[in-house]
Short mmCIF file of C-alpha atoms in Angstrom, two decimals:
data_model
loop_
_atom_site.label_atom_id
_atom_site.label_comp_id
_atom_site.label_asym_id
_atom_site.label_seq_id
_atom_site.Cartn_x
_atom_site.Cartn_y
_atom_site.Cartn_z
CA UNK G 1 0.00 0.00 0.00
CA UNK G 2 1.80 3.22 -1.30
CA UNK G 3 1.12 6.69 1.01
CA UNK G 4 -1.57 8.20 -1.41
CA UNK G 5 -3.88 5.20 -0.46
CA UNK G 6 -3.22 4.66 3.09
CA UNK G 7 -5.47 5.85 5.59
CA UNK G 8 -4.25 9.14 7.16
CA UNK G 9 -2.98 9.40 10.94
CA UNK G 10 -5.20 11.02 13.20
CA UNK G 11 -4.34 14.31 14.61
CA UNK G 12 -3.01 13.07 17.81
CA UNK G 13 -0.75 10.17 16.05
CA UNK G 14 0.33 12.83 13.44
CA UNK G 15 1.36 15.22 16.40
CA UNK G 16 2.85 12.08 17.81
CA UNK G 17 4.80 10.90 14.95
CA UNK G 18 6.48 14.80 14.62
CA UNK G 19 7.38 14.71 18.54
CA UNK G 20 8.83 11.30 17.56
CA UNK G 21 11.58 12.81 15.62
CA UNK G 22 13.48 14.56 18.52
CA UNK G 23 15.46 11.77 18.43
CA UNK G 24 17.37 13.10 15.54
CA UNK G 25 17.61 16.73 17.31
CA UNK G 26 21.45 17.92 17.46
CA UNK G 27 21.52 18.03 21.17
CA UNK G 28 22.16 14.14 20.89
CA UNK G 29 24.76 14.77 18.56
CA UNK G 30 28.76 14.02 20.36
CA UNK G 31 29.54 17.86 20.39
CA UNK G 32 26.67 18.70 21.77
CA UNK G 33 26.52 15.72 23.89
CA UNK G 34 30.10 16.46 25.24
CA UNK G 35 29.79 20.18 25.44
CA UNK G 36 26.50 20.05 27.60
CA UNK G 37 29.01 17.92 30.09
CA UNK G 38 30.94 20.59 30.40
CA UNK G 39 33.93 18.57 27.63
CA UNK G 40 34.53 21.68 25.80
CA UNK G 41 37.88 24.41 25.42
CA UNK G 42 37.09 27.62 25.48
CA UNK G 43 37.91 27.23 21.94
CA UNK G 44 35.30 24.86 21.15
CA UNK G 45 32.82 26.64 22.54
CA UNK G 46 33.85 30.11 20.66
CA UNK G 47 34.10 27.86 17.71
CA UNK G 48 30.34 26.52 18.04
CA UNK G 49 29.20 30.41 19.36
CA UNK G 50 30.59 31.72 16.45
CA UNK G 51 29.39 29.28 13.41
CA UNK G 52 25.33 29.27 15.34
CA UNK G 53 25.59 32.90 15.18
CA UNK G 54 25.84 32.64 11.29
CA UNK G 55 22.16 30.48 12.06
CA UNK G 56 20.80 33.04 14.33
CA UNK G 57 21.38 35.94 11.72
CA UNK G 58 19.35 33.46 9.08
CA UNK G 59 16.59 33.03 10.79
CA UNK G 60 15.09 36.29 10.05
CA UNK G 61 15.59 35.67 6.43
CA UNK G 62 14.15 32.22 6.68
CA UNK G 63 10.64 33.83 8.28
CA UNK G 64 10.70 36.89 6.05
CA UNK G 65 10.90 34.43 3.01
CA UNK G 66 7.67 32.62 4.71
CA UNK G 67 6.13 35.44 5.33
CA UNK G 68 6.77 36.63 1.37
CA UNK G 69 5.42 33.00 0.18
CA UNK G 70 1.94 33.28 2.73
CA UNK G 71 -1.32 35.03 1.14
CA UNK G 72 -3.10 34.53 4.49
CA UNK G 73 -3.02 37.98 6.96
CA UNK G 74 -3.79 36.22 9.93
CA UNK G 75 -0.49 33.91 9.16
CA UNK G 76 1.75 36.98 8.72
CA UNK G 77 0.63 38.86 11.62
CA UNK G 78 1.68 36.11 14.03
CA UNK G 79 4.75 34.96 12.23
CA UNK G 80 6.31 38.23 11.67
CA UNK G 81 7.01 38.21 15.65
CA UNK G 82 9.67 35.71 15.04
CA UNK G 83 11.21 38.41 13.41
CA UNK G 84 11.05 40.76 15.25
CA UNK G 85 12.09 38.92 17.91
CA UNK G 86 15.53 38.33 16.46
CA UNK G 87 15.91 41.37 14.92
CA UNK G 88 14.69 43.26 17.99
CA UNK G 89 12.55 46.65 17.68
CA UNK G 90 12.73 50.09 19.21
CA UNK G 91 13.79 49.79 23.31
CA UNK G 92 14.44 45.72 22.35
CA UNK G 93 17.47 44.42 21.76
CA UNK G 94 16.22 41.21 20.15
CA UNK G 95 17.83 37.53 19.87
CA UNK G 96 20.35 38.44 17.60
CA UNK G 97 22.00 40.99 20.22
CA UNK G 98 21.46 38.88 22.53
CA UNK G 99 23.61 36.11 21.08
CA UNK G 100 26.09 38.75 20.12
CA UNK G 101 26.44 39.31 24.39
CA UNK G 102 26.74 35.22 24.77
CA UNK G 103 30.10 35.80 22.15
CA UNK G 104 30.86 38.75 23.93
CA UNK G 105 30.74 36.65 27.46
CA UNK G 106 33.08 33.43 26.28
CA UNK G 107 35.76 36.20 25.33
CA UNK G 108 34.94 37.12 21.32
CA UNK G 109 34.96 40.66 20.53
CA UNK G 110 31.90 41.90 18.57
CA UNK G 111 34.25 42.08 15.27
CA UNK G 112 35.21 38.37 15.29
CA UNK G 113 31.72 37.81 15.56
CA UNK G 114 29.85 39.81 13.18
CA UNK G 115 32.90 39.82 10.10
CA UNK G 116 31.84 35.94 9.90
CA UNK G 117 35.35 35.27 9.62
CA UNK G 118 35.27 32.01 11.34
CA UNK G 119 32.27 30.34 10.06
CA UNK G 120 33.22 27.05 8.42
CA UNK G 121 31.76 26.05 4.62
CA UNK G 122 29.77 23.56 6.11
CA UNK G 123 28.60 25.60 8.14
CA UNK G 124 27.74 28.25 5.80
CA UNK G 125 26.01 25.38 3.05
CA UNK G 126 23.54 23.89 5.83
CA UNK G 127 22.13 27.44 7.08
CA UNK G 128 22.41 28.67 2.93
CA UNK G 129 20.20 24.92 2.10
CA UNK G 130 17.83 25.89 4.54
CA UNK G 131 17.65 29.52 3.55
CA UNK G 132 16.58 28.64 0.17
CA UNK G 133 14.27 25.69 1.36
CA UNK G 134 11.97 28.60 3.21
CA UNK G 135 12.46 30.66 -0.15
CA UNK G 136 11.80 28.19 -2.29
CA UNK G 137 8.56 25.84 -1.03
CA UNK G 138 5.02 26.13 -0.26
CA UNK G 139 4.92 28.54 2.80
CA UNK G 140 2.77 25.65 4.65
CA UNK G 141 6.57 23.47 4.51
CA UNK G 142 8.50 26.38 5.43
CA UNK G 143 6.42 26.65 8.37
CA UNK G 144 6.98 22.48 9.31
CA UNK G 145 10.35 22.95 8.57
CA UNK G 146 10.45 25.13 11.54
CA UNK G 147 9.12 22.60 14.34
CA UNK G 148 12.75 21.73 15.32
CA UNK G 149 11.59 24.15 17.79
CA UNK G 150 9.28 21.67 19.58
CA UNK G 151 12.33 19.83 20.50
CA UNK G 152 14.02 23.48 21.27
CA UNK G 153 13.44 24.69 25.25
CA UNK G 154 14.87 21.50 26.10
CA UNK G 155 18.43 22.23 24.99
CA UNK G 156 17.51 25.58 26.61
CA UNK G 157 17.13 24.65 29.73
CA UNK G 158 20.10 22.03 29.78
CA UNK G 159 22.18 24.91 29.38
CA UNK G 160 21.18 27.15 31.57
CA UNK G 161 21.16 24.63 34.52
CA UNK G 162 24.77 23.10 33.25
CA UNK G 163 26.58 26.20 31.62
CA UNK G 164 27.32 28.65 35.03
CA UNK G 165 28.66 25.08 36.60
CA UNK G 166 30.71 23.66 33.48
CA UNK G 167 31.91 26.99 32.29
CA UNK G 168 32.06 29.08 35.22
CA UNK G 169 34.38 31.56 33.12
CA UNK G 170 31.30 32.63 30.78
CA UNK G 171 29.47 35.77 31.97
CA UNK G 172 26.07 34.18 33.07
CA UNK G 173 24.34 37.17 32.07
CA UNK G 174 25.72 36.33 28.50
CA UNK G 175 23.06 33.38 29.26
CA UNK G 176 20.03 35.84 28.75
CA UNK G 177 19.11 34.14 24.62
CA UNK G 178 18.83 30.51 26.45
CA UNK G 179 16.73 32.28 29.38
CA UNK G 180 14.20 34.22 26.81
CA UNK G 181 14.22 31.57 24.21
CA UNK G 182 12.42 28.88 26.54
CA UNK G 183 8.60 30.93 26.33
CA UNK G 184 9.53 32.08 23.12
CA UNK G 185 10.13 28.98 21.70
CA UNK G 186 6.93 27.15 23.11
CA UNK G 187 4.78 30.28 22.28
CA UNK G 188 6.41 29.73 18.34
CA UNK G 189 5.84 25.86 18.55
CA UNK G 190 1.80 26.28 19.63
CA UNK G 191 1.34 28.49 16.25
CA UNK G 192 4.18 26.52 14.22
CA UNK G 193 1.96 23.23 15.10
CA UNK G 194 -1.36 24.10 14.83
CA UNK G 195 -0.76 24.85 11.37
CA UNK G 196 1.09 21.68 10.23
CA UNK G 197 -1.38 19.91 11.72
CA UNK G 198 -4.01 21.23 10.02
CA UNK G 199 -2.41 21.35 6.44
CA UNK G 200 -1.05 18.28 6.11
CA UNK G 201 -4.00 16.12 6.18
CA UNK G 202 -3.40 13.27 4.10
CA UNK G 203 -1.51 10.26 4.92
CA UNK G 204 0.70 11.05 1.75
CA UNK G 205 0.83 15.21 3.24
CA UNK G 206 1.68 13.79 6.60
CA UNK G 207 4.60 11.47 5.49
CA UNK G 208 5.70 14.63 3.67
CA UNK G 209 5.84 16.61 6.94
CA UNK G 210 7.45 13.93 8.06
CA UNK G 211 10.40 14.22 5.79
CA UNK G 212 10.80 18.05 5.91
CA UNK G 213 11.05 18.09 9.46
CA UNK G 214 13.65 15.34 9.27
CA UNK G 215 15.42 17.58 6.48
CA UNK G 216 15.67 20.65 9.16
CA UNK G 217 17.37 18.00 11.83
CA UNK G 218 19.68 17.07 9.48
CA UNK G 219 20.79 20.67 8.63
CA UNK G 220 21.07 21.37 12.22
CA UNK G 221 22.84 17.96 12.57
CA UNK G 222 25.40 18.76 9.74
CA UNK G 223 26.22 22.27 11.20
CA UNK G 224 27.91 20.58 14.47
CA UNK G 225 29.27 17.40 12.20
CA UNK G 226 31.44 20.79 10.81
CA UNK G 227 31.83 22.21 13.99
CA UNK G 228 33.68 19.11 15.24
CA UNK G 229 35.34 18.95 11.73
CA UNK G 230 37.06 22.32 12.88
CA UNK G 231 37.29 22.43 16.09
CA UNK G 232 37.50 18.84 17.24
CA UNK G 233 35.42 16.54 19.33
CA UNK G 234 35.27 17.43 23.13
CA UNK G 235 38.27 15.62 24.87
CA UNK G 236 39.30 14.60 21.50
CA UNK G 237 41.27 15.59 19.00
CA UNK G 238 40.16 17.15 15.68
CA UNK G 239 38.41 15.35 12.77
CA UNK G 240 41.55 15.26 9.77
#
C-alpha cells in the first residue's frame, strides 16, 4: 500500500509521529553531547558560538521568506514576531543581540563575531540549504520545517542549569538568549503546530511533513558534524 492510499494518521498520532523525531535533534549529537558535560575548550565553545551565530542571523531571512510565500493575513501577523524577535525593535534588543552578548561573554569581541570570519563552509552550506528551502517551497513546509523548535526549550534549559557550573568563566548574564528563548520557543511551537497539523492532512501530506522536518534535523545535525570537523570533538582531537 503506497502513502496516497493509506489511511491518514489522526491528529493526535500525526502530532505524535512529529514529537517522535526529537530523536534526531542535534543536542544528541557528540559535540553537543560532550559540550552540555561541560567537555569543551574555550575554543570549542567560541568555535560553536561563532558558526550558530551565522544560524541566528538566518533566521530572520528564513521567516521573512515565509512570510513573502503566505497570502493569508492572519499567518503573517503572528509569524512576523519571530522576526522581530531576532531582529529586535525600538527599546528591544532582540535575539540576535542577545547572542552577540553570549560571544561577547566566552571572550569574542563583537568584530570576530559579526565579520563571519570564522564560520566554516559547512557551516555556511547547511544554514544557505535551509535559507533557500523557506524561499523556495510552499509557505505551509517552510512553516513544518520550523518545528525543530518543539524539540528546542529543552536544549535551553540544559544549558542554563549546566553552563554557570561547566563553564564558570562565561558571563552568566551572556546566558540571557537561552533564558528568553524557553517561552519564546513554546509560544512559536503552539502556532508553528497548529498549522502543520491542520495542512497536512493526508496520509501522503503527513509522510511529507514527516520528511521536511527530518530535512531541518539534518541541517542542524550537519552544522555541528562541521563544527567538530574544525574544532575537534570534546576531549578529543580534531576530525583530519
Amino acid at each position: 500500500m503506497t502513502a496516497a492510499d493509506a489511511e491518514a494518521w489522526s491528529r493526535e498520532e500525526f502530532e505524535r509521529r512529529l514529537r517522535g523525531m526529537g530523536s534526531r535533534y542535534h543536542i544528541h549529537h557528540p559535540f553537543h553531547v560532550r559540550m552540555n558535560a561541560g567537555q569543551c575548550t574555550p575554543e570549542q565553545v567560541r568555535g560553536w558560538v561563532c558558526n550558530r551565530y551565522y544560524y541566528q542571523i538566518n533566521i530572520p531571512l528564513k521567516d521573512a521568506a515565509i512570510l513573502s510565500n503566505c497570502p493569508q493575513r492572519e499567518v503573517r501577523r503572528e509569524w512576523i514576531k519571530r522576526i522581530v524577535d531576532h531582529d529586535g525593535s525600538q527599546g528591544e534588543e532582540g535575539g540576535i543581540e542577545a547572542w552577540i552578548r553570549l560571544a561577547l561573554a566566552t571572550g569574542l569581541s563583537r568584530t570576530e563575531v559579526v565579520s563571519l570570519q570564522h564560520v566554516v563552509s559547512g557551516v555556511r552550506f547547511a544554514v544557505d540549504a535551509y535559507v533557500n528551502f523557506a524561499r523556495t517551497r510552499p509557505w505551509q513546509e517552510a512553516v513544518c520545517s520550523s518545528l525543530t523548535e518543539l524539540f528546542a526549550p529543552e536544549i535551553h534549559q540544559k544549558r542554563l542549569a549546566g553552563w554557570p557550573q561547566h563553564y564558570p568563566w562565561i558571563d552568566s548574564q551572556g546566558l540571557a538568549y537561552f533564558r528568553d528563548r524557553v517561552g519564546l520557543a513554546r509560544r512559536d511551537v503552539a502556532h508553528g503546530l497548529a498549522l502543520t497539523l491542520d495542512h497536512f492532512r493526508t496520509r501522503a501530506q503527513q509522510e511529507r511533513a514527516l520528511e521536511i522536518l527530518g530535512f531541518k534535523l539534518d541541517v542542524l545535525w550537519s552544522m555541528l558534524d562541521a563544527i567538530e570537523r574544525a574544532y575537534g570533538l570534546p576531549g578529543g582531537d580534531r576530525v583530519d
